[in-house]
Coordinates of C-alpha atoms in Angstrom, one line a residue:
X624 CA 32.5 -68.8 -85.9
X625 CA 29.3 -70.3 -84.8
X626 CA 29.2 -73.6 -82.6
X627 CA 26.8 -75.8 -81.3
X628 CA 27.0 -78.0 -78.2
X629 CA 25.3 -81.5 -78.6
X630 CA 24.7 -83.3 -75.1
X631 CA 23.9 -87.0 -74.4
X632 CA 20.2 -87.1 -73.3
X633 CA 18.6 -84.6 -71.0
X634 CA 20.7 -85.7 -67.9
X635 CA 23.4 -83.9 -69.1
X636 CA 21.3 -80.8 -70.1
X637 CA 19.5 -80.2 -67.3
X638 CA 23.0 -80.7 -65.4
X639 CA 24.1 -77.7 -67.2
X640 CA 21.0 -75.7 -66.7
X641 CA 20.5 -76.4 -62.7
X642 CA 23.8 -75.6 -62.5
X643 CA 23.9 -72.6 -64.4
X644 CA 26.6 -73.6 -66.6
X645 CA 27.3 -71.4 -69.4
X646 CA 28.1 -72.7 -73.0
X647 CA 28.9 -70.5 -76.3
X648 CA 26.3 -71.4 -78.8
X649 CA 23.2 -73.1 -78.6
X650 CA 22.9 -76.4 -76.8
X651 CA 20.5 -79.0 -78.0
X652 CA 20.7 -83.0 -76.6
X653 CA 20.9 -86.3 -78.1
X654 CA 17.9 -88.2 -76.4
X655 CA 18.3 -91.3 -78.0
X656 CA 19.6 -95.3 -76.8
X657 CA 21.2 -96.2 -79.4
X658 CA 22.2 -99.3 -78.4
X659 CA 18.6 -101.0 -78.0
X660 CA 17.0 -102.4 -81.0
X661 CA 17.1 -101.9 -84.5
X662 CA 17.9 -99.2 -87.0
X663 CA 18.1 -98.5 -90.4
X664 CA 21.1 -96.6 -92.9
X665 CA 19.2 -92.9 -93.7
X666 CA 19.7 -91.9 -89.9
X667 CA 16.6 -89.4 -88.8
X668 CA 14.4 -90.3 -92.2
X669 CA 10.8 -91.0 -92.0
X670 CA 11.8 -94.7 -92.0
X671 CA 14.6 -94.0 -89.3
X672 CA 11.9 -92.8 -87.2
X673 CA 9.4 -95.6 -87.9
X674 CA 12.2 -98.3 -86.7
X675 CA 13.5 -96.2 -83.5
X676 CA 9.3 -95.3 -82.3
X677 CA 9.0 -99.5 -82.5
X678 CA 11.9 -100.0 -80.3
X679 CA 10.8 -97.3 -77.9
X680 CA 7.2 -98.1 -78.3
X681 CA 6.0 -94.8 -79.2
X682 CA 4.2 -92.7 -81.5
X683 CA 5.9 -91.0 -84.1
X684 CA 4.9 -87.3 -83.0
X685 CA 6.6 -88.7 -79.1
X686 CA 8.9 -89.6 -80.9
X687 CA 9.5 -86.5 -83.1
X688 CA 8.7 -84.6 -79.6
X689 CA 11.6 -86.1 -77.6
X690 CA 14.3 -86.4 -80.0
X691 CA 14.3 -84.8 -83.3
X692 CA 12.4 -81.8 -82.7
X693 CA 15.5 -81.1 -80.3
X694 CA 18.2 -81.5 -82.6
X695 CA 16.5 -79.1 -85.6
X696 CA 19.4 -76.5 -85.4
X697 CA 22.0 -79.8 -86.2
X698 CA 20.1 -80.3 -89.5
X699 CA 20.3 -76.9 -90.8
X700 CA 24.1 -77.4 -90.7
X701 CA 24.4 -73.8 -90.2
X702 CA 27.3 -73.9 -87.4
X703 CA 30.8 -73.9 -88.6
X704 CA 32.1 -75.8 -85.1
X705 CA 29.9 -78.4 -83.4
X706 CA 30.9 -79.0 -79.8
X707 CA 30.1 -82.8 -78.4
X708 CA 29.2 -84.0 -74.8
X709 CA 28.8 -87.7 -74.4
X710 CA 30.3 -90.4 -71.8
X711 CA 32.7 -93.0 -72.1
X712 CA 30.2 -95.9 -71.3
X713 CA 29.1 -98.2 -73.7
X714 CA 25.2 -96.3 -74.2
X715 CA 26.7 -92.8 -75.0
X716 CA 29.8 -94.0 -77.0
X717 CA 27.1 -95.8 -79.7
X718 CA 25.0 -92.4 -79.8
X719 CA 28.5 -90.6 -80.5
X720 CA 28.8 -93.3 -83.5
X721 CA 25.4 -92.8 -84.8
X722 CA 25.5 -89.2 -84.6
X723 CA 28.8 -88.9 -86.5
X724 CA 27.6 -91.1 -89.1
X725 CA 25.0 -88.7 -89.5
X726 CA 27.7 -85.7 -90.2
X727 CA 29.4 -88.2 -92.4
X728 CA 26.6 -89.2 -94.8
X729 CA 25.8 -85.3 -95.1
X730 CA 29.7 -84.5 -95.8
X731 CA 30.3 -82.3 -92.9
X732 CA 33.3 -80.3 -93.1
X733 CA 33.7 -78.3 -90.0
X734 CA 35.2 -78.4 -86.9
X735 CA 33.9 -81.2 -84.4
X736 CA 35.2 -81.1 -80.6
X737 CA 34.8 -84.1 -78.4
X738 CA 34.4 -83.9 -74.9
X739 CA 34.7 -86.6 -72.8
X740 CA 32.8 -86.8 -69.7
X741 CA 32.9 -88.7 -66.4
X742 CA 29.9 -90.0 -64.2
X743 CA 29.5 -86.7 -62.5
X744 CA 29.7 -84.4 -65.7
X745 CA 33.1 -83.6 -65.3
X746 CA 35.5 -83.1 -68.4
X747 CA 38.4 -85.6 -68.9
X748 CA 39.4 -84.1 -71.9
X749 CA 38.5 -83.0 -75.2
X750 CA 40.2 -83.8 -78.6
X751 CA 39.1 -82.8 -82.3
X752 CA 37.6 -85.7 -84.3
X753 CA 36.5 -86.0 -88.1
X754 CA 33.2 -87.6 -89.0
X755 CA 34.5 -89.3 -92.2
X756 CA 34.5 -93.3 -92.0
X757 CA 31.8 -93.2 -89.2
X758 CA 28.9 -94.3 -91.4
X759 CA 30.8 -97.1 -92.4
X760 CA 31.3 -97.8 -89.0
X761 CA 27.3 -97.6 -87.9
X762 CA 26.2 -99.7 -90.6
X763 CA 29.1 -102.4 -89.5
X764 CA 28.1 -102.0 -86.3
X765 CA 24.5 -101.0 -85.5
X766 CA 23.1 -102.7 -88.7
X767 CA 25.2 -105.9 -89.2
X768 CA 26.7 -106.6 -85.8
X769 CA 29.8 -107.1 -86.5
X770 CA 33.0 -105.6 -85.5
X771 CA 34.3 -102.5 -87.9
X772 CA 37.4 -102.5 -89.8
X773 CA 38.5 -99.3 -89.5
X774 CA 40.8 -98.5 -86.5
X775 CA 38.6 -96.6 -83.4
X776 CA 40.2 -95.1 -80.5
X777 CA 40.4 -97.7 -77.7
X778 CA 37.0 -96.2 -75.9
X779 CA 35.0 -95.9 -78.4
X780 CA 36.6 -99.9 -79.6
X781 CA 35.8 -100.7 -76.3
X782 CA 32.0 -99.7 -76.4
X783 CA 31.2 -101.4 -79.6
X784 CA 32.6 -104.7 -78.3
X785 CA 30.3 -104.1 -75.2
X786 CA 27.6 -103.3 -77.3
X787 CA 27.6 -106.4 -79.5
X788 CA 27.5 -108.4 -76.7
X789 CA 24.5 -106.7 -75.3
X790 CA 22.9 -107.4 -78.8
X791 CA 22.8 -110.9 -78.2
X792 CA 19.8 -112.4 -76.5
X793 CA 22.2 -114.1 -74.1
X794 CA 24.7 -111.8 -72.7
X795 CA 27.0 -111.1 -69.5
X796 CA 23.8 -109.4 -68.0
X797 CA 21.2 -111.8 -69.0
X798 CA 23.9 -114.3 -67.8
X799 CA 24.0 -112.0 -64.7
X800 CA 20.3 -112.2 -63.5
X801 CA 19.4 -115.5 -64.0
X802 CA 22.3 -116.0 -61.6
X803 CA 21.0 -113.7 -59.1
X804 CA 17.3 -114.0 -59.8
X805 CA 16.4 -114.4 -56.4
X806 CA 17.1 -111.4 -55.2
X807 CA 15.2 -108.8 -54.1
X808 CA 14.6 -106.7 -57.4
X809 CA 15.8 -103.5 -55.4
X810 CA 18.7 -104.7 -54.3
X811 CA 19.1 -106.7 -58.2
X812 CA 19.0 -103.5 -59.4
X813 CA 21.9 -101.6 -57.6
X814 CA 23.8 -104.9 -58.0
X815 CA 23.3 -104.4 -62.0
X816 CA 24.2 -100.8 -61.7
X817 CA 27.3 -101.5 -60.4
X818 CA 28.3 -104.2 -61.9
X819 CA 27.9 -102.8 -65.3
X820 CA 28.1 -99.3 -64.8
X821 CA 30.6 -98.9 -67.6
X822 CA 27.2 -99.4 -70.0
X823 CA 25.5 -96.4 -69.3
X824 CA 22.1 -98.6 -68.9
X825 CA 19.6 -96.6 -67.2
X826 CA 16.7 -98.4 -64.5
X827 CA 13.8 -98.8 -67.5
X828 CA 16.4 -100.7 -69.8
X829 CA 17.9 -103.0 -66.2
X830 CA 14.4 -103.8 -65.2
X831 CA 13.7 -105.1 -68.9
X832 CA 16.4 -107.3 -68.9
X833 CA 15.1 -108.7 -65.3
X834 CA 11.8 -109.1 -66.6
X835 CA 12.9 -110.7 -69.0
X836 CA 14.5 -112.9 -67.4
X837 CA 11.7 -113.7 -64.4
X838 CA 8.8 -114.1 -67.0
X839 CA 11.0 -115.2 -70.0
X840 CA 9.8 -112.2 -72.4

């Protein structure tokens, strides 16, 4: 049997390589936010790439450089078990959707492990999981914003609620700056990561929303 083991995002990656952990198979990550901006149905098409480089603001061949370039042994679908790393939080649950709808629309059929991860890259457990449905779910979700249908595990459930609220241009942590907006941005900052740690937001996409807020952007 062959496997691959798909990360969340370089964190997790180089977690695994300064600590010299040892994985069967190949390990490539998913550096991708998902849950900023648009997207489109064909997930990592041309015009997939065109959307995702305008919500990032980069070039196409950045783009290409940070995130699909590193996932070119998913696409040959060459591996009969595929081994998944991602968080509970709200940012790596709606990669985990996107990335499943991306075995979905290509009919996937072989064995997919997900394993959960705490904060500190510690397993909390792993259980099998089929891709089929999940497209349907990212174009409910990601595309039209609205709450899926089909039945998701209570986590995953849990991150798409958080993540349509986060869609909206006023939002519990839009809601939470302008409250606080006279701190000092530092201490703003910790404040945000703690309060809404279970949405995976890293410092670039909590200082967005402050400036956003301060200069009205």
């Amino acid at each position: 049997m062959t496997r691959l083991n798909v990360v969340n995002g370089m964190a997790m990656l180089s977690y695994l390589t300064t600590n010299k952990i040892e994985m069967d198979g190949e390990v490539v990550p998913f550096n991708e936010g998902m849950c900023d901006g648009e997207t489109v149905e064909d997930i990592f098409s041309g015009e997939f790439e065109m959307e995702r480089c305008i919500v990032h603001g980069v070039g196409v061949e950045e783009y290409e450089d940070i995130v699909i370039n590193p996932l070119a042994p998913l696409f040959t679908f060459e591996y009969d078990e595929l081994h998944l790393f991602f968080d509970e939080d709200m940012f790596c649950q709606i990669n985990l959707i996107t990335l499943l709808a991306y075995l979905d629309s290509n009919s996937y059929d072989g064995n997919i492990a997900l394993h959960l991860i705490d904060y500190d890259f510690n397993e909390i457990k792993c259980v099998q999981i089929k891709p089929q449905g999940f497209f349907e779910v990212y174009k409910t979700v990601l595309i039209n914003k609205r709450i899926p249908e089909i039945v998701l595990p209570d986590i995953m459930m849990d991150a798409v609620v958080n993540y349509l609220d986060y869609s909206k241009e006023k939002n519990d942590l839009t809601e939470f700056v302008t409250d606080n907006i006279d701190l000092q941005e530092e201490e703003l900052l910790d404040q945000m990561f703690n309060r809404f740690k279970h949405l995976g937001l890293g410092d670039i996409q909590l200082q967005k929303i402050i400036d956003r807020a301060k200069f009205k952007i």
